[in-house]
Amino acid sequence: MSKISFTASPIGIFDSGYGGLTILDKIRKELPEYDFLYLGDNARTPYGTRSYDVVYKFTLQCVEYLFRQGCHLVILACNTASAKALRTIQQNDLPKIDPLRRVLGVIRPTAEEIGKYTKTNHIGLFGTEGTVKSNSYPLEIQKLFPEIKVVSEACPMWVPLIENNEHLDAGADFFVKKHTKNLMSADSKIDTVILGCTHYPLLKSKIEKELPTNVTVISQGEIVAKSLADYLHRHPEIDEKCSKNGRTRYLTTENPEKFSSSASIFLADDIVAEHVEVE
Ligand code: DGL
């Protein structure tokens, strides 16, 4: 039987900007031998306040760009894109573009793990306006753990604070206090909080300080990394298409020098970014 030939390629990691670097960081620790192609759509960030149609269109353009670079597997390392675009891309676009390629998100793996953490079955979610309005987390969690109640809080100022490197300053405290207070006032039984935006791990210590000490704060990076390793193990037909030289390239739709300097807030690496046009 003849074997279909292919060229092994990096795993594509996509985010609206820098947030996906917190996921890439953990994925590389879990899968150090793999190659990665990171794409940040910095020219059009933030996605969190944009409509469904716009997030879907931008995300699809970026996924198609990564496919044109050869990626067989793309991870949407962005909750907003996972919430608003992933399902449509998987169900409507992939069968037409190339049914052998795969696009995975960050919401499902997080939902799968969350039952392990809560004892009260009351969970809080911090996310962008888009992620919260999509209701994707409560819906995914309900499918797997119908007994868990999810209360969501949109935090529209957190991404701009982080992107402007203001998140460690006193000014950020006001917005952290505001949203942690709103969440706990909505449900005082919450014992587990999901940071449902890939930027938010940078605010984790401030968030933990404002929440009661019995509340566990969950960042997604390690969960997504372990879930990806497991996926590749279960899908050798995808795994064999992933190149493994331990290299990462960084692409941005904005200014590459700005990307290289700002990316260091998110990831300790020598980053030299390249500018690309995805449209
Ligand atoms: N990092 C993205 C997420 O996980 C949000 C950033 C944005 O608003 O573009 O949702």
mmCIF file of C-alpha atoms and ligand atoms in Angstrom:
data_model
loop_
_atom_site.group_PDB
_atom_site.id
_atom_site.type_symbol
_atom_site.label_atom_id
_atom_site.label_comp_id
_atom_site.label_asym_id
_atom_site.label_seq_id
_atom_site.Cartn_x
_atom_site.Cartn_y
_atom_site.Cartn_z
ATOM 1 C CA MET A 1 0.000 0.000 0.000
ATOM 2 C CA SER A 2 1.390 3.423 -0.888
ATOM 3 C CA LYS A 3 1.899 5.855 1.971
ATOM 4 C CA ILE A 4 0.806 9.479 1.622
ATOM 5 C CA SER A 5 3.914 11.628 2.002
ATOM 6 C CA PHE A 6 4.072 14.779 4.101
ATOM 7 C CA THR A 7 6.656 17.191 5.435
ATOM 8 C CA ALA A 8 6.880 17.277 9.219
ATOM 9 C CA SER A 9 6.231 20.781 10.512
ATOM 10 C CA PRO A 10 6.051 22.832 13.730
ATOM 11 C CA ILE A 11 2.934 22.925 15.880
ATOM 12 C CA GLY A 12 1.202 26.268 15.308
ATOM 13 C CA ILE A 13 0.383 28.247 18.448
ATOM 14 C CA PHE A 14 -1.999 31.151 17.919
ATOM 15 C CA ASP A 15 -3.112 34.025 20.125
ATOM 16 C CA SER A 16 -4.528 37.497 19.530
ATOM 17 C CA GLY A 17 -1.254 38.862 20.920
ATOM 18 C CA TYR A 18 1.120 37.885 23.704
ATOM 19 C CA GLY A 19 -1.125 35.838 26.025
ATOM 20 C CA GLY A 20 -0.542 32.570 24.183
ATOM 21 C CA LEU A 21 3.113 32.796 25.210
ATOM 22 C CA THR A 22 2.057 31.704 28.740
ATOM 23 C CA ILE A 23 0.649 28.545 27.155
ATOM 24 C CA LEU A 24 3.626 28.051 24.823
ATOM 25 C CA ASP A 25 5.938 28.276 27.838
ATOM 26 C CA LYS A 26 4.255 25.306 29.558
ATOM 27 C CA ILE A 27 3.854 23.320 26.330
ATOM 28 C CA ARG A 28 7.581 23.609 25.624
ATOM 29 C CA LYS A 29 8.383 22.378 29.133
ATOM 30 C CA GLU A 30 6.139 19.367 28.532
ATOM 31 C CA LEU A 31 7.260 18.747 24.922
ATOM 32 C CA PRO A 32 10.789 20.201 24.655
ATOM 33 C CA GLU A 33 11.750 18.220 21.563
ATOM 34 C CA TYR A 34 8.922 19.625 19.382
ATOM 35 C CA ASP A 35 9.098 22.650 17.053
ATOM 36 C CA PHE A 36 6.634 25.526 17.414
ATOM 37 C CA LEU A 37 5.504 28.391 15.209
ATOM 38 C CA TYR A 38 3.931 31.118 17.349
ATOM 39 C CA LEU A 39 1.654 33.670 15.697
ATOM 40 C CA GLY A 40 0.424 36.737 17.587
ATOM 41 C CA ASP A 41 -2.188 38.862 15.827
ATOM 42 C CA ASN A 42 -0.895 41.948 17.645
ATOM 43 C CA ALA A 43 -2.084 44.312 14.900
ATOM 44 C CA ARG A 44 -5.706 43.444 15.689
ATOM 45 C CA THR A 45 -5.530 42.700 19.417
ATOM 46 C CA PRO A 46 -7.538 42.716 21.668
ATOM 47 C CA TYR A 47 -10.063 40.140 20.516
ATOM 48 C CA GLY A 48 -11.866 40.112 23.874
ATOM 49 C CA THR A 49 -14.222 42.997 23.100
ATOM 50 C CA ARG A 50 -14.888 42.073 19.453
ATOM 51 C CA SER A 51 -18.004 40.466 17.980
ATOM 52 C CA TYR A 52 -18.367 36.788 17.188
ATOM 53 C CA ASP A 53 -18.085 37.403 13.409
ATOM 54 C CA VAL A 54 -14.901 39.437 13.696
ATOM 55 C CA VAL A 55 -13.142 37.028 16.093
ATOM 56 C CA TYR A 56 -14.107 34.125 13.845
ATOM 57 C CA LYS A 57 -12.855 35.881 10.684
ATOM 58 C CA PHE A 58 -9.525 36.962 12.236
ATOM 59 C CA THR A 59 -8.931 33.556 13.835
ATOM 60 C CA LEU A 60 -9.666 31.693 10.607
ATOM 61 C CA GLN A 61 -7.256 33.944 8.691
ATOM 62 C CA CYS A 62 -4.516 33.199 11.221
ATOM 63 C CA VAL A 63 -5.200 29.454 11.222
ATOM 64 C CA GLU A 64 -5.100 29.402 7.406
ATOM 65 C CA TYR A 65 -1.845 31.349 7.499
ATOM 66 C CA LEU A 66 -0.306 28.750 9.842
ATOM 67 C CA PHE A 67 -1.587 25.966 7.568
ATOM 68 C CA ARG A 68 0.108 27.683 4.601
ATOM 69 C CA GLN A 69 3.347 27.620 6.612
ATOM 70 C CA GLY A 70 2.925 23.849 6.749
ATOM 71 C CA CYS A 71 1.470 23.351 10.261
ATOM 72 C CA HIS A 72 -0.642 20.193 10.525
ATOM 73 C CA LEU A 73 -1.783 21.004 14.047
ATOM 74 C CA VAL A 74 -2.722 24.444 15.394
ATOM 75 C CA ILE A 75 -3.515 25.279 19.021
ATOM 76 C CA LEU A 76 -5.732 28.297 19.665
ATOM 77 C CA ALA A 77 -3.879 29.470 22.785
ATOM 78 C CA CYS A 78 -6.560 32.112 23.271
ATOM 79 C CA ASN A 79 -9.796 31.612 25.189
ATOM 80 C CA THR A 80 -11.684 34.230 23.197
ATOM 81 C CA ALA A 81 -10.810 32.552 19.889
ATOM 82 C CA SER A 82 -11.496 29.113 21.383
ATOM 83 C CA ALA A 83 -14.895 30.343 22.606
ATOM 84 C CA LYS A 84 -15.984 32.151 19.474
ATOM 85 C CA ALA A 85 -14.261 30.491 16.524
ATOM 86 C CA LEU A 86 -13.032 26.978 17.315
ATOM 87 C CA ARG A 87 -16.260 25.020 16.850
ATOM 88 C CA THR A 88 -17.099 26.653 13.496
ATOM 89 C CA ILE A 89 -13.555 26.155 12.227
ATOM 90 C CA GLN A 90 -13.563 22.486 13.289
ATOM 91 C CA GLN A 91 -17.029 21.717 11.941
ATOM 92 C CA ASN A 92 -17.376 23.934 8.850
ATOM 93 C CA ASP A 93 -13.952 25.034 7.676
ATOM 94 C CA LEU A 94 -11.553 22.149 8.316
ATOM 95 C CA PRO A 95 -13.496 19.610 6.231
ATOM 96 C CA LYS A 96 -13.214 22.020 3.268
ATOM 97 C CA ILE A 97 -9.636 23.219 3.874
ATOM 98 C CA ASP A 98 -8.035 19.879 4.725
ATOM 99 C CA PRO A 99 -9.750 17.210 6.839
ATOM 100 C CA LEU A 100 -6.365 15.809 7.897
ATOM 101 C CA ARG A 101 -5.334 18.988 9.730
ATOM 102 C CA ARG A 102 -6.332 19.687 13.318
ATOM 103 C CA VAL A 103 -7.192 22.782 15.351
ATOM 104 C CA LEU A 104 -7.528 22.474 19.144
ATOM 105 C CA GLY A 105 -8.467 25.032 21.802
ATOM 106 C CA VAL A 106 -7.888 25.683 25.495
ATOM 107 C CA ILE A 107 -11.412 25.574 26.964
ATOM 108 C CA ARG A 108 -12.210 21.870 26.662
ATOM 109 C CA PRO A 109 -8.954 20.661 28.317
ATOM 110 C CA THR A 110 -9.501 23.099 31.184
ATOM 111 C CA ALA A 111 -13.129 22.003 31.634
ATOM 112 C CA GLU A 112 -12.060 18.342 31.667
ATOM 113 C CA GLU A 113 -9.706 18.914 34.610
ATOM 114 C CA ILE A 114 -11.731 21.282 36.736
ATOM 115 C CA GLY A 115 -13.756 18.613 38.568
ATOM 116 C CA LYS A 116 -10.540 17.509 40.293
ATOM 117 C CA TYR A 117 -10.112 20.821 42.087
ATOM 118 C CA THR A 118 -13.460 21.849 43.538
ATOM 119 C CA LYS A 119 -14.913 20.407 46.733
ATOM 120 C CA THR A 120 -17.880 22.792 46.989
ATOM 121 C CA ASN A 121 -18.817 22.385 43.283
ATOM 122 C CA HIS A 122 -18.865 26.173 42.998
ATOM 123 C CA ILE A 123 -16.398 27.545 40.465
ATOM 124 C CA GLY A 124 -15.519 31.072 39.407
ATOM 125 C CA LEU A 125 -14.308 32.142 35.984
ATOM 126 C CA PHE A 126 -12.406 35.275 35.035
ATOM 127 C CA GLY A 127 -12.315 35.960 31.292
ATOM 128 C CA THR A 128 -12.630 38.563 28.580
ATOM 129 C CA GLU A 129 -16.039 39.960 27.772
ATOM 130 C CA GLY A 130 -16.157 37.727 24.676
ATOM 131 C CA THR A 131 -15.338 34.526 26.551
ATOM 132 C CA VAL A 132 -17.827 35.300 29.331
ATOM 133 C CA LYS A 133 -20.651 36.285 26.949
ATOM 134 C CA SER A 134 -20.118 33.149 24.841
ATOM 135 C CA ASN A 135 -21.015 31.035 27.909
ATOM 136 C CA SER A 136 -18.534 28.428 26.615
ATOM 137 C CA TYR A 137 -17.061 27.537 30.018
ATOM 138 C CA PRO A 138 -20.372 26.920 31.838
ATOM 139 C CA LEU A 139 -21.599 24.907 28.829
ATOM 140 C CA GLU A 140 -18.472 22.735 28.562
ATOM 141 C CA ILE A 141 -18.277 22.213 32.336
ATOM 142 C CA GLN A 142 -21.988 21.346 32.556
ATOM 143 C CA LYS A 143 -21.540 18.586 29.939
ATOM 144 C CA LEU A 144 -18.818 16.935 32.017
ATOM 145 C CA PHE A 145 -19.820 17.882 35.572
ATOM 146 C CA PRO A 146 -23.543 18.717 35.754
ATOM 147 C CA GLU A 147 -23.252 19.210 39.516
ATOM 148 C CA ILE A 148 -20.824 22.145 39.185
ATOM 149 C CA LYS A 149 -22.104 25.720 39.238
ATOM 150 C CA VAL A 150 -20.022 28.303 37.353
ATOM 151 C CA VAL A 151 -20.156 32.044 38.030
ATOM 152 C CA SER A 152 -18.350 34.218 35.454
ATOM 153 C CA GLU A 153 -16.840 37.682 35.719
ATOM 154 C CA ALA A 154 -15.606 39.653 32.696
ATOM 155 C CA CYS A 155 -12.457 41.707 33.364
ATOM 156 C CA PRO A 156 -12.055 44.033 30.345
ATOM 157 C CA MET A 157 -9.205 46.084 31.854
ATOM 158 C CA TRP A 158 -6.878 43.221 32.705
ATOM 159 C CA VAL A 159 -5.554 42.543 29.182
ATOM 160 C CA PRO A 160 -4.722 46.237 28.461
ATOM 161 C CA LEU A 161 -3.003 46.529 31.854
ATOM 162 C CA ILE A 162 -0.864 43.473 31.117
ATOM 163 C CA GLU A 163 -0.116 44.423 27.494
ATOM 164 C CA ASN A 164 1.071 47.824 28.723
ATOM 165 C CA ASN A 165 3.222 46.244 31.434
ATOM 166 C CA GLU A 166 1.207 48.034 34.159
ATOM 167 C CA HIS A 167 -0.024 44.860 35.828
ATOM 168 C CA LEU A 168 2.482 44.829 38.682
ATOM 169 C CA ASP A 169 1.926 48.489 39.571
ATOM 170 C CA ALA A 170 -0.483 49.802 42.214
ATOM 171 C CA GLY A 171 -2.931 51.011 39.540
ATOM 172 C CA ALA A 172 -3.740 47.409 38.658
ATOM 173 C CA ASP A 173 -4.808 46.655 42.254
ATOM 174 C CA PHE A 174 -8.039 48.610 41.825
ATOM 175 C CA PHE A 175 -9.192 46.428 38.916
ATOM 176 C CA VAL A 176 -8.085 43.192 40.563
ATOM 177 C CA LYS A 177 -9.942 44.080 43.781
ATOM 178 C CA LYS A 178 -13.033 45.109 41.817
ATOM 179 C CA HIS A 179 -13.412 41.829 39.936
ATOM 180 C CA THR A 180 -12.390 39.456 42.742
ATOM 181 C CA LYS A 181 -14.935 41.218 44.991
ATOM 182 C CA ASN A 182 -17.682 41.004 42.338
ATOM 183 C CA LEU A 183 -17.024 37.293 41.850
ATOM 184 C CA MET A 184 -17.042 36.355 45.519
ATOM 185 C CA SER A 185 -20.109 38.511 46.215
ATOM 186 C CA ALA A 186 -21.943 36.645 43.461
ATOM 187 C CA ASP A 187 -21.167 33.269 45.073
ATOM 188 C CA SER A 188 -19.346 32.967 48.388
ATOM 189 C CA LYS A 189 -19.112 29.168 48.063
ATOM 190 C CA ILE A 190 -16.587 29.394 45.222
ATOM 191 C CA ASP A 191 -13.445 27.399 46.092
ATOM 192 C CA THR A 192 -11.825 27.251 42.632
ATOM 193 C CA VAL A 193 -11.240 30.044 40.127
ATOM 194 C CA ILE A 194 -10.229 29.549 36.492
ATOM 195 C CA LEU A 195 -8.046 32.187 34.873
ATOM 196 C CA GLY A 196 -9.889 31.866 31.551
ATOM 197 C CA CYS A 197 -7.692 34.209 29.562
ATOM 198 C CA THR A 198 -4.137 33.364 28.593
ATOM 199 C CA HIS A 199 -2.932 36.797 29.741
ATOM 200 C CA TYR A 200 -4.179 36.446 33.305
ATOM 201 C CA PRO A 201 -1.395 34.226 34.766
ATOM 202 C CA LEU A 202 0.637 37.452 34.915
ATOM 203 C CA LEU A 203 -1.837 38.779 37.488
ATOM 204 C CA LYS A 204 -2.076 35.510 39.398
ATOM 205 C CA SER A 205 -0.260 36.570 42.569
ATOM 206 C CA LYS A 206 -2.368 39.753 42.881
ATOM 207 C CA ILE A 207 -5.564 37.785 42.277
ATOM 208 C CA GLU A 208 -4.601 35.181 44.902
ATOM 209 C CA LYS A 209 -3.930 37.942 47.416
ATOM 210 C CA GLU A 210 -7.441 39.328 47.024
ATOM 211 C CA LEU A 211 -9.293 36.001 47.191
ATOM 212 C CA PRO A 212 -10.030 34.053 50.394
ATOM 213 C CA THR A 213 -7.168 31.681 51.252
ATOM 214 C CA ASN A 214 -9.290 28.551 50.655
ATOM 215 C CA VAL A 215 -9.764 29.479 46.962
ATOM 216 C CA THR A 216 -7.480 27.733 44.453
ATOM 217 C CA VAL A 217 -6.585 29.769 41.368
ATOM 218 C CA ILE A 218 -6.061 27.695 38.218
ATOM 219 C CA SER A 219 -3.912 28.842 35.272
ATOM 220 C CA GLN A 220 -4.377 26.844 32.114
ATOM 221 C CA GLY A 221 -0.818 26.461 30.832
ATOM 222 C CA GLU A 222 0.078 23.170 32.495
ATOM 223 C CA ILE A 223 -3.372 21.693 31.917
ATOM 224 C CA VAL A 224 -3.249 22.501 28.198
ATOM 225 C CA ALA A 225 0.337 21.231 27.914
ATOM 226 C CA LYS A 226 -0.495 17.874 29.517
ATOM 227 C CA SER A 227 -3.638 17.545 27.437
ATOM 228 C CA LEU A 228 -1.626 18.183 24.237
ATOM 229 C CA ALA A 229 0.999 15.595 25.200
ATOM 230 C CA ASP A 230 -1.805 13.108 25.805
ATOM 231 C CA TYR A 231 -3.455 14.015 22.481
ATOM 232 C CA LEU A 232 -0.218 13.424 20.548
ATOM 233 C CA HIS A 233 0.219 10.110 22.324
ATOM 234 C CA ARG A 234 -3.295 9.034 21.333
ATOM 235 C CA HIS A 235 -2.909 10.334 17.759
ATOM 236 C CA PRO A 236 0.378 9.015 16.333
ATOM 237 C CA GLU A 237 -0.835 9.952 12.832
ATOM 238 C CA ILE A 238 -0.689 13.638 13.897
ATOM 239 C CA ASP A 239 2.386 13.234 16.067
ATOM 240 C CA GLU A 240 4.478 11.885 13.172
ATOM 241 C CA LYS A 241 3.669 15.078 11.232
ATOM 242 C CA CYS A 242 5.174 17.284 13.971
ATOM 243 C CA SER A 243 8.838 18.150 13.495
ATOM 244 C CA LYS A 244 11.096 17.706 16.507
ATOM 245 C CA ASN A 245 14.230 19.845 16.647
ATOM 246 C CA GLY A 246 13.394 21.841 19.791
ATOM 247 C CA ARG A 247 13.034 25.128 17.860
ATOM 248 C CA THR A 248 10.500 27.980 18.106
ATOM 249 C CA ARG A 249 9.853 30.781 15.607
ATOM 250 C CA TYR A 250 7.784 33.856 16.475
ATOM 251 C CA LEU A 251 5.553 35.686 14.021
ATOM 252 C CA THR A 252 3.552 38.849 14.602
ATOM 253 C CA THR A 253 1.155 40.877 12.472
ATOM 254 C CA GLU A 254 2.505 44.079 14.152
ATOM 255 C CA ASN A 255 5.967 45.552 14.606
ATOM 256 C CA PRO A 256 8.458 42.701 15.228
ATOM 257 C CA GLU A 257 10.832 44.799 17.389
ATOM 258 C CA LYS A 258 7.948 45.740 19.696
ATOM 259 C CA PHE A 259 6.908 42.076 19.854
ATOM 260 C CA SER A 260 10.427 40.948 20.727
ATOM 261 C CA SER A 261 10.751 43.420 23.609
ATOM 262 C CA SER A 262 7.210 43.044 25.037
ATOM 263 C CA ALA A 263 7.216 39.256 24.728
ATOM 264 C CA SER A 264 9.855 39.070 27.450
ATOM 265 C CA ILE A 265 7.143 40.045 30.002
ATOM 266 C CA PHE A 266 5.435 36.762 29.154
ATOM 267 C CA LEU A 267 8.248 34.371 28.353
ATOM 268 C CA ALA A 268 11.909 34.203 29.323
ATOM 269 C CA ASP A 269 13.415 33.513 25.903
ATOM 270 C CA ASP A 270 15.614 35.235 23.371
ATOM 271 C CA ILE A 271 12.807 36.248 21.043
ATOM 272 C CA VAL A 272 13.439 37.540 17.550
ATOM 273 C CA ALA A 273 10.066 38.006 15.877
ATOM 274 C CA GLU A 274 9.242 38.270 12.174
ATOM 275 C CA HIS A 275 6.482 40.415 10.713
ATOM 276 C CA VAL A 276 3.812 38.679 8.631
ATOM 277 C CA GLU A 277 0.596 39.658 6.835
ATOM 278 C CA VAL A 278 -2.174 37.129 7.296
ATOM 279 C CA GLU A 279 -4.927 38.717 5.179
HETATM 280 N N1 DGL B 1 -5.432 36.075 25.538
HETATM 281 C C1 DGL B 1 -6.772 36.146 25.047
HETATM 282 C C2 DGL B 1 -7.664 35.091 25.718
HETATM 283 O O1 DGL B 1 -7.185 34.094 26.240
HETATM 284 C C3 DGL B 1 -7.462 37.484 25.192
HETATM 285 C C4 DGL B 1 -6.753 38.691 24.762
HETATM 286 C C5 DGL B 1 -7.600 39.590 23.899
HETATM 287 O O2 DGL B 1 -8.593 40.178 24.376
HETATM 288 O O3 DGL B 1 -7.253 39.678 22.736
HETATM 289 O O4 DGL B 1 -8.873 35.251 25.708
#
